[in-house]
XYZ file of C-alpha atoms in Angstrom:
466
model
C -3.170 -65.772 -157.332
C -6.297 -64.116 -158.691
C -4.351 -60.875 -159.593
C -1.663 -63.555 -161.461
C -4.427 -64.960 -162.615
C -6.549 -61.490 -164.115
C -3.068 -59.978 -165.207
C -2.451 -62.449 -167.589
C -6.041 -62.452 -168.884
C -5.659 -58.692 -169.356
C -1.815 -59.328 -170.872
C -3.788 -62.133 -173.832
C -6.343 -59.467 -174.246
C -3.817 -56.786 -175.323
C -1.775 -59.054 -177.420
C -5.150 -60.208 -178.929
C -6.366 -56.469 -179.705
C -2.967 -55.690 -181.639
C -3.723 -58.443 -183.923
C -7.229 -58.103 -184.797
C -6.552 -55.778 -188.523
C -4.536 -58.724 -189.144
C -6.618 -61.941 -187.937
C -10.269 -60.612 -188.657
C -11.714 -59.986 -191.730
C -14.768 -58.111 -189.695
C -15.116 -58.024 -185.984
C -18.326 -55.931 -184.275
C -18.017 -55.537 -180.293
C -21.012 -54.464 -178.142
C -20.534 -53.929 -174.798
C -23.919 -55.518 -172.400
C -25.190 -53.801 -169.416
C -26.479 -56.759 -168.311
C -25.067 -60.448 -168.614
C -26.246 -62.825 -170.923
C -26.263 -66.794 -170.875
C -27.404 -67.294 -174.289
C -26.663 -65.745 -178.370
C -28.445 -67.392 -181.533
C -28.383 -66.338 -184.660
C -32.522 -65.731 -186.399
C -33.407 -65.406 -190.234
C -31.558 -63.293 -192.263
C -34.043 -60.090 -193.393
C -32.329 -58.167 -196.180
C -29.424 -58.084 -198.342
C -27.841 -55.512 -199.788
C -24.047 -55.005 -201.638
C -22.330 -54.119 -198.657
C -23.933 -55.969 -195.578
C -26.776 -58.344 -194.949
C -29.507 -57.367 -192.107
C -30.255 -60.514 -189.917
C -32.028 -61.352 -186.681
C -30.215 -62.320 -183.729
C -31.589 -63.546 -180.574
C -30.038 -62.881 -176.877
C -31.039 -62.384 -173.335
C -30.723 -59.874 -170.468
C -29.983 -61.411 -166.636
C -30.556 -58.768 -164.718
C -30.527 -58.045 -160.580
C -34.043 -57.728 -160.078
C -34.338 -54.037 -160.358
C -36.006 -54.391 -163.905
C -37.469 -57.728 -165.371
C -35.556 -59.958 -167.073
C -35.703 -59.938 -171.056
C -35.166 -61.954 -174.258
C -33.986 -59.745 -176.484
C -34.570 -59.902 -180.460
C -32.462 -57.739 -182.149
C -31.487 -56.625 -185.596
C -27.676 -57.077 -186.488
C -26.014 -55.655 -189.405
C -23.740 -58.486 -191.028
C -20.720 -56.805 -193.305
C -19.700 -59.114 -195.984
C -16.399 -60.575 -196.506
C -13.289 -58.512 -197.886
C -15.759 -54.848 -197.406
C -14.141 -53.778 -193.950
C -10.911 -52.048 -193.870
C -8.270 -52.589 -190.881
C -8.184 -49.880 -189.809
C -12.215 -50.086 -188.965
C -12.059 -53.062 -187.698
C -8.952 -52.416 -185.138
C -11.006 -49.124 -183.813
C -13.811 -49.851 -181.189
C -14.319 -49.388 -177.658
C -14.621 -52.353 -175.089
C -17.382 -49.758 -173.442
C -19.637 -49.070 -176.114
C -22.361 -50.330 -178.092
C -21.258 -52.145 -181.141
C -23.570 -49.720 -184.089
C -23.808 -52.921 -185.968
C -26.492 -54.387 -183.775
C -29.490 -52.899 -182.944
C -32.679 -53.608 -180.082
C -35.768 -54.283 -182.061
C -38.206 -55.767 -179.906
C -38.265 -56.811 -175.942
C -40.340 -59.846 -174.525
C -40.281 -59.455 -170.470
C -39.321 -62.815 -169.574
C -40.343 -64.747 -166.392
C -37.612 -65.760 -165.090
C -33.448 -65.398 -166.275
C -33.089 -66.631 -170.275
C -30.423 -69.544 -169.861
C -30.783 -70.747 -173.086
C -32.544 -70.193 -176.298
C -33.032 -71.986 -179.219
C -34.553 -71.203 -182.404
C -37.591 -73.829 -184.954
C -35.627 -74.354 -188.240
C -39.295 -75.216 -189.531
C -40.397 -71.686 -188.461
C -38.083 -69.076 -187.924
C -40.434 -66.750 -185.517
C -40.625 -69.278 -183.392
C -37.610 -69.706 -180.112
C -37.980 -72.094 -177.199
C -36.190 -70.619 -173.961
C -35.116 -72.200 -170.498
C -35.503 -70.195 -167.577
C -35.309 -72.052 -163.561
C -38.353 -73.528 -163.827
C -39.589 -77.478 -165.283
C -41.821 -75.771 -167.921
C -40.060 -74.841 -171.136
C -41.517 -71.730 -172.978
C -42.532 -71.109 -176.698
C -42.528 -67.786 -178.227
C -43.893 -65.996 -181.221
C -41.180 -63.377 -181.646
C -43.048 -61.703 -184.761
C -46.630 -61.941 -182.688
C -45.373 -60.830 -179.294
C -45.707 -57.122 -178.229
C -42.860 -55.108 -177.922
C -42.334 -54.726 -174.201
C -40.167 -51.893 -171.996
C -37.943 -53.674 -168.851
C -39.209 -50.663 -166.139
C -39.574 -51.548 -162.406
C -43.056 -54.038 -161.913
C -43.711 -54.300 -165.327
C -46.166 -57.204 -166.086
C -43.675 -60.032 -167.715
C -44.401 -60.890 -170.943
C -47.323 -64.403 -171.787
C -45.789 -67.123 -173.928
C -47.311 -68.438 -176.752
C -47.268 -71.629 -175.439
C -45.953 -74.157 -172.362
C -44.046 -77.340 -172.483
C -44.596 -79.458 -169.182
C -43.468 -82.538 -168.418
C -40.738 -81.867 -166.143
C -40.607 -82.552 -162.505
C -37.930 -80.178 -161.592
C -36.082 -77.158 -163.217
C -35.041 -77.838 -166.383
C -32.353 -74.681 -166.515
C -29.759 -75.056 -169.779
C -30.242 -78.366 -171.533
C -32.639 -77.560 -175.086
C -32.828 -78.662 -178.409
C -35.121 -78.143 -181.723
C -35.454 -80.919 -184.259
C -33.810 -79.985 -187.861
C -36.466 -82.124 -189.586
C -39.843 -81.582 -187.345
C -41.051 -79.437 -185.425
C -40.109 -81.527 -182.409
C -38.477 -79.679 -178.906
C -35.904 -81.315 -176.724
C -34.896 -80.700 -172.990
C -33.189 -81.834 -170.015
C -33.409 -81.040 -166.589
C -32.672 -81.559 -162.701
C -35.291 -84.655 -162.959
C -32.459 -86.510 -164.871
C -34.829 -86.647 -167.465
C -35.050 -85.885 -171.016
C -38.413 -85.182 -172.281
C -39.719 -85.055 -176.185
C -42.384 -82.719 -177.904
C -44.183 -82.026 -180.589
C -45.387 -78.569 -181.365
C -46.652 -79.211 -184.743
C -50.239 -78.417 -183.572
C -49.759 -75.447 -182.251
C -47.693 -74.379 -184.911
C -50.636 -75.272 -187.656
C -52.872 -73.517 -185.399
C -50.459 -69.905 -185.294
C -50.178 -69.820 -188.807
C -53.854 -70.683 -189.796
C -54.414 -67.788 -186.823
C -52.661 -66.202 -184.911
C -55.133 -64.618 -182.812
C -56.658 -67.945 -181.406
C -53.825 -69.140 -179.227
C -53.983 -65.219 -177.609
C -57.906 -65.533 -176.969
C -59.046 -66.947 -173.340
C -60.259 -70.911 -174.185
C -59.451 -71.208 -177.450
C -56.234 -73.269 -176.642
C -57.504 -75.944 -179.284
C -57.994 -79.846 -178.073
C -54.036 -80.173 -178.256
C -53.451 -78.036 -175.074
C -54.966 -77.003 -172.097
C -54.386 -73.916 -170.180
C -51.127 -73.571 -168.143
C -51.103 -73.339 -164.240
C -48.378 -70.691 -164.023
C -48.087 -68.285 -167.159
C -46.830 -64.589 -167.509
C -47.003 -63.075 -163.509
C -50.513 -62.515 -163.505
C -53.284 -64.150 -161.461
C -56.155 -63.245 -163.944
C -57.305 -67.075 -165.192
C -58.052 -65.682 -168.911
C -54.487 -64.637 -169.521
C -53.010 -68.007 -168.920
C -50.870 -69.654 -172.126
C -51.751 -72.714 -173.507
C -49.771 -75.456 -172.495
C -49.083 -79.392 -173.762
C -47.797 -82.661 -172.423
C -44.615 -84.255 -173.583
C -44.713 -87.449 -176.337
C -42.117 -89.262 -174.646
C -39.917 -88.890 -171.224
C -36.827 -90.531 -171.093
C -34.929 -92.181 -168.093
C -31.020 -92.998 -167.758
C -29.030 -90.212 -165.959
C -27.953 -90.849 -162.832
C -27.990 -86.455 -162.303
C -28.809 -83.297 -163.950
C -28.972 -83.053 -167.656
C -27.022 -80.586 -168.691
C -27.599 -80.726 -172.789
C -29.473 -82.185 -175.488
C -28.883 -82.747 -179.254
C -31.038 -84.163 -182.103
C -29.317 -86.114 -184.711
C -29.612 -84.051 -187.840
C -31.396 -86.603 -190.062
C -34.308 -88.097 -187.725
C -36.683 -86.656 -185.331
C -36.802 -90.212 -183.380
C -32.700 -90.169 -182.615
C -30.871 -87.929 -180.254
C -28.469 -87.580 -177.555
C -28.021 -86.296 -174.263
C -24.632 -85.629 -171.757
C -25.238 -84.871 -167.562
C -23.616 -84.469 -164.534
C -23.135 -88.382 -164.384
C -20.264 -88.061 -166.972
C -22.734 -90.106 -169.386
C -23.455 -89.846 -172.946
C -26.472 -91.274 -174.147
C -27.940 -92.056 -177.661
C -31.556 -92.746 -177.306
C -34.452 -93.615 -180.365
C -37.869 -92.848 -179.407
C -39.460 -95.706 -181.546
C -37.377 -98.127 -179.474
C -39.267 -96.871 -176.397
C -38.008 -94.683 -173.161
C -34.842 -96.216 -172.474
C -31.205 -95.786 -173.283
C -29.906 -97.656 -177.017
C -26.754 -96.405 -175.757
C -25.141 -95.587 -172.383
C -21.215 -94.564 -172.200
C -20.856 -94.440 -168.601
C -18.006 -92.495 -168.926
C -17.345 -90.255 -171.569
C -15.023 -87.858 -169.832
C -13.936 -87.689 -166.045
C -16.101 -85.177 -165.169
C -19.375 -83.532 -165.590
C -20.109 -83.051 -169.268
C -21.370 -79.836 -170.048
C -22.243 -79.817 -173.795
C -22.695 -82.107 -177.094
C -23.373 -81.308 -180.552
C -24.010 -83.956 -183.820
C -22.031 -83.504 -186.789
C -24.648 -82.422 -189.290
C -23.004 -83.674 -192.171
C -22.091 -86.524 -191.029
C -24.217 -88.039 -188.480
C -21.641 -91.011 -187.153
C -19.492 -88.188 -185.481
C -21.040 -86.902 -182.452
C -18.921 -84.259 -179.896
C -18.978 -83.836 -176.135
C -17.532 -80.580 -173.951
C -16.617 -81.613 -170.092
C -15.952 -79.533 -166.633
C -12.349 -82.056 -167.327
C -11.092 -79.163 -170.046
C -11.402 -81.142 -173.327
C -13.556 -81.765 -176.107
C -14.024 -85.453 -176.999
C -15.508 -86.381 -180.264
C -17.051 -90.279 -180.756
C -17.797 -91.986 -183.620
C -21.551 -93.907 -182.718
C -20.912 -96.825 -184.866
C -18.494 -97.868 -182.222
C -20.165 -96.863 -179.024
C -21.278 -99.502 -176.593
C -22.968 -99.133 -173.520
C -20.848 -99.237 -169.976
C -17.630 -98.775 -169.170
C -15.198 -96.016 -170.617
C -15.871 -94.612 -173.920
C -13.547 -94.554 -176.408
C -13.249 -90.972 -178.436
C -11.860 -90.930 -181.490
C -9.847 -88.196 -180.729
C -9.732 -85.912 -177.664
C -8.981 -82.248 -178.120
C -6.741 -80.351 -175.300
C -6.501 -76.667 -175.884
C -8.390 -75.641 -172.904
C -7.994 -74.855 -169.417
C -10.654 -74.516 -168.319
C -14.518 -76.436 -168.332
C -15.438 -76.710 -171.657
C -19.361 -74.994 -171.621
C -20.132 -75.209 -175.743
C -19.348 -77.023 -178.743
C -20.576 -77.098 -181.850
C -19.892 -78.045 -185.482
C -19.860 -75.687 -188.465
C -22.722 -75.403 -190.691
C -20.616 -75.335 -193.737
C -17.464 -77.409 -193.321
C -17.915 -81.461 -192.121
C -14.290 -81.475 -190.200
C -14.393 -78.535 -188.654
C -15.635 -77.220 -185.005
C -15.453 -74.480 -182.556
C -15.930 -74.616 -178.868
C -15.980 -72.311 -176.183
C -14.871 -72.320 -172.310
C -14.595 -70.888 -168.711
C -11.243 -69.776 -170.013
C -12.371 -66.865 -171.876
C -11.214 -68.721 -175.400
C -13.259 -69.738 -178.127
C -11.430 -72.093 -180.264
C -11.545 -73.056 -183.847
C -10.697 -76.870 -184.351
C -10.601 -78.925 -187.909
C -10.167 -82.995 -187.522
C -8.755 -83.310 -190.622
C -5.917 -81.202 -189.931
C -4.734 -83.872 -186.844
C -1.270 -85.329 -188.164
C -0.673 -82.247 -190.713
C 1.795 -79.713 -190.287
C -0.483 -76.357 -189.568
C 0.372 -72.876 -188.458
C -2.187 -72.111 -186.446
C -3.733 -68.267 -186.250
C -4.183 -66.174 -183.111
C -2.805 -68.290 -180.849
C -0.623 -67.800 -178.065
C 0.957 -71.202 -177.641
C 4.535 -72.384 -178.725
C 2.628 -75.316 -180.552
C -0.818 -75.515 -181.177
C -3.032 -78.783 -179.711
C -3.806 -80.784 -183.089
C -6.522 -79.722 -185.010
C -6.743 -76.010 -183.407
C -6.160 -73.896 -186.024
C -7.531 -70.509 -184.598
C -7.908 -68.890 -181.086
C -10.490 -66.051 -180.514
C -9.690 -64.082 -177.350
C -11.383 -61.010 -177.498
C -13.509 -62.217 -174.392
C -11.986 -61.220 -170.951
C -14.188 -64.155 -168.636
C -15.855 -67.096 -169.762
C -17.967 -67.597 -172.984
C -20.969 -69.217 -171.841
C -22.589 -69.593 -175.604
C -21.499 -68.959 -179.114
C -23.471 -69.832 -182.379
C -22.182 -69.813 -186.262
C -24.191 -68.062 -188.920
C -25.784 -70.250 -191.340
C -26.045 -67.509 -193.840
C -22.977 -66.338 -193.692
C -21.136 -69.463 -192.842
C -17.664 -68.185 -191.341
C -19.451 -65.339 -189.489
C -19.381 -66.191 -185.299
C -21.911 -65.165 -182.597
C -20.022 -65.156 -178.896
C -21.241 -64.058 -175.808
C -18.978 -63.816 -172.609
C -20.736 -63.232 -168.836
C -18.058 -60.102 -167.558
C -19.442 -60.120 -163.974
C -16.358 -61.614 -162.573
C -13.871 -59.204 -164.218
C -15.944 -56.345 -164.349
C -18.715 -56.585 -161.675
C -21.335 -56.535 -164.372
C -22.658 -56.775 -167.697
C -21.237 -59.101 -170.768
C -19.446 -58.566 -174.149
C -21.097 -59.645 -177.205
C -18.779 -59.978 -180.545
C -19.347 -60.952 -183.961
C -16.781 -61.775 -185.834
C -15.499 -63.350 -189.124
C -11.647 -64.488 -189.334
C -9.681 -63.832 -192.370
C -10.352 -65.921 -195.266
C -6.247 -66.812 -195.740
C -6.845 -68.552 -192.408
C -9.345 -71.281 -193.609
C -8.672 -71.319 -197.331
C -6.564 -74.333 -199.484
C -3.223 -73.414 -199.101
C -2.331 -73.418 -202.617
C -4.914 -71.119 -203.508
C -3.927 -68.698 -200.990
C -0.515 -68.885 -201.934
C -1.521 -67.859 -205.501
C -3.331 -65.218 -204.127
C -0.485 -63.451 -202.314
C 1.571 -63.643 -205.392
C -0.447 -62.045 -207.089
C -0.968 -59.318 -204.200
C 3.050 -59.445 -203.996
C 3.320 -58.366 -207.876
C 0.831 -55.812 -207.304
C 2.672 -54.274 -204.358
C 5.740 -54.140 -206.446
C 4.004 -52.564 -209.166
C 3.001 -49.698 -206.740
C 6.369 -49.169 -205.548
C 8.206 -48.833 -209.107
C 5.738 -46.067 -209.879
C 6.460 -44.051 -206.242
């Protein structure tokens, strides 16, 4: 069954590849020697008339033989409508995508399972590794570090306690302070504020790298970088708030784009819960069951913050609407999206359009869903299916095993971030792609319609003068 089962991955795959000069208006693949469980989009750095040069943020888990790293990297963005087909149909599954680019290495302690970037600052990531403490880096102040054999792992710039077991994937930054979010095995969620030690790095940066001069905001951490000496440990702080209600592991956290004091949180309890931290530590809102099995992931709409989404181990993507949500019982989605088939491990709305979505799966798909398009006739791009699920409008499948994270670029709205873990089809590594589909996918109908007329007159125009 697992041959069945790889064949017809591989037999998608091809089918996928012969499309891509006619799906993509710019696709970048990069092959990974080593897996990665998390891909983020940084600040963009420079723009020029062809491409845009922006950071991007991703992690190496490897085997032990060299540390393991969060890597910040420099990616090469190509604008819309610059790449031709026939560049964008040639790369290698093997090789390293020339579009994106190592610039610095932090030796992490411990795997990177998930990163996640300050909107307030933009040198400044949170990661999750196994461990309760969540860690705060300075990507602009840290040293540039090479992953060799006992290499001393990198010191954060600061430590998050407050959790009582590992808190391993669930992570969140505030969009309006410089608040952190995280879940863990504790069934807890715990709150943060790293506004002081933000003031403090930009006033200097040297001080929170000197031995005791971790300001009256922190103390030192117990456990910090792999090394015993006392005067290298980071500076750590206590939580503002811990928060009780899961039943099991927390497996994701999300703020609720227009206040620091609301967010929400899914688990392994099949819960969703909507908590405000003026209100105090317990639930507002407890949906005791959101999906029928473990939920994996939840995002808030950030245009419009009544509409909030959840991703389950169950296949599907349910999306609620908070105004109606009561505690206990079954909740009731608005809508529930089916074009998976396998656990569901990330959703997450687009920056730029309010209806629209994409979410990602153990199935190796990342799809591309729009609300608004539910009831409408659609022809739906990239897909393999007879009839598409409503509201799916696009399919990518350029990943071979499951895509564990995937981010959209602010800057460049359309542009996608994906990151697939390979080591069950290929023993090893990952496959990181970047890529933008065609703008006559996404577009008003009418005024691509226009468009190709006007391309249509043009091609005849050609062929009277051949």
């Amino acid at each position: 069954m697992k041959d069945k089962g790889r064949k017809s991955v591989d037999d998608r795959y091809a089918q996928w590849k012969s499309l891509v000069p006619v799906l993509y208006d710019w696709l970048a693949n990069h092959n990974l020697v080593w897996p990665s469980l998390s891909c983020r989009w940084g600040p963009q750095l420079e723009q020029a008339t062809y491409k845009n040069r922006q950071r991007l943020y991703l992690s190496e888990q490897t085997d032990g033989s060299v540390p393991n790293t969060l890597v910040i990297a420099n990616c090469e963005v190509v604008k819309p409508r610059v790449a031709a087909a026939e560049h964008i149909s040639q790369f290698n599954e093997e090789a390293r995508s020339p579009f994106v680019r190592k610039y610095k290495t932090i030796l992490h302690p411990g795997e990177v399972n998930r990163i996640r970037e300050l909107p307030q600052n933009s040198k400044i990531v949170a990661t999750h590794t196994d461990s309760p403490e969540v860690l705060i880096w300075d990507v602009d102040a840290q040293p540039n570090r090479h992953a060799v054999l006992g290499a001393t792992e990198s010191r954060p710039d600061l430590v998050l306690t407050g959790h009582t077991d590992d808190a391993e994937f669930a992570l969140a930054m505030c969009p309006t302070e410089p608040f952190v979010l995280s879940g863990g095995k504790d069934k807890s969620v715990v709150l943060w504020s790293i506004q002081d030690h933000i003031s403090v790095l930009a006033a200097d940066p040297v001080s929170l790298k000197s031995p005791g001069s971790s300001g009256s905001s922190t103390k030192h951490a117990s456990k910090a970088g792999g090394s015993n000496d006392k005067s290298t440990k980071s500076p750590s702080i206590g939580p503002r708030g811990i928060f009780q209600g899961h039943e099991d592991t927390v497996e994701d956290v999300q703020f609720c784009p227009s206040s620091a004091h609301e967010f929400c949180s899914v688990g392994d309890d099949s819960c969703l819960i909507l908590w405000d931290a003026r209100t105090g530590s317990s639930p507002v809102v407890k949906v005791e069951k959101a999906h029928n099995s473990d939920l994996h992931c939840v995002d808030w709409n950030p245009h419009d913050v009544n509409f909030i989404l959840t991703g389950s181990a169950d296949n599907t993507i349910h999306m609620f609407d908070r105004r109606s949500l009561t505690s206990g019982g079954l909740g009731s989605p608005i809508h529930k999206f089916e074009g998976h088939s396998a656990a569901v491990l990330c959703v997450q709305w687009s920056p730029d359009n309010s209806s629209v979505f994409g979410s990602s799966a153990e199935d190796g798909l990342l799809n591309i869903w729009d609300y608004e398009k539910i009831g409408k006739k659609q022809d739906s791009a990239g897909l393999n299916l007879p009839s598409a699920p409503p509201g799916l409008f696009f399919q990518h499948a350029g990943h071979r095993d499951k895509i564990v994270d995937f981010h959209w670029n602010s800057s460049d709205p359309w542009t996608i971030v994906s990151v697939s873990d390979d080591c069950e089809s290929t023993s090893g590594g990952g496959t990181l792609q970047i890529w933008r589909m065609i703008d006559l996918i996404y577009r008003p109908e009418e005024e691509v319609l226009t468009e190709l007329e006007d391309f249509k007159s043009h091609i005849l125009t050609c062929d009277n003068k051949n």
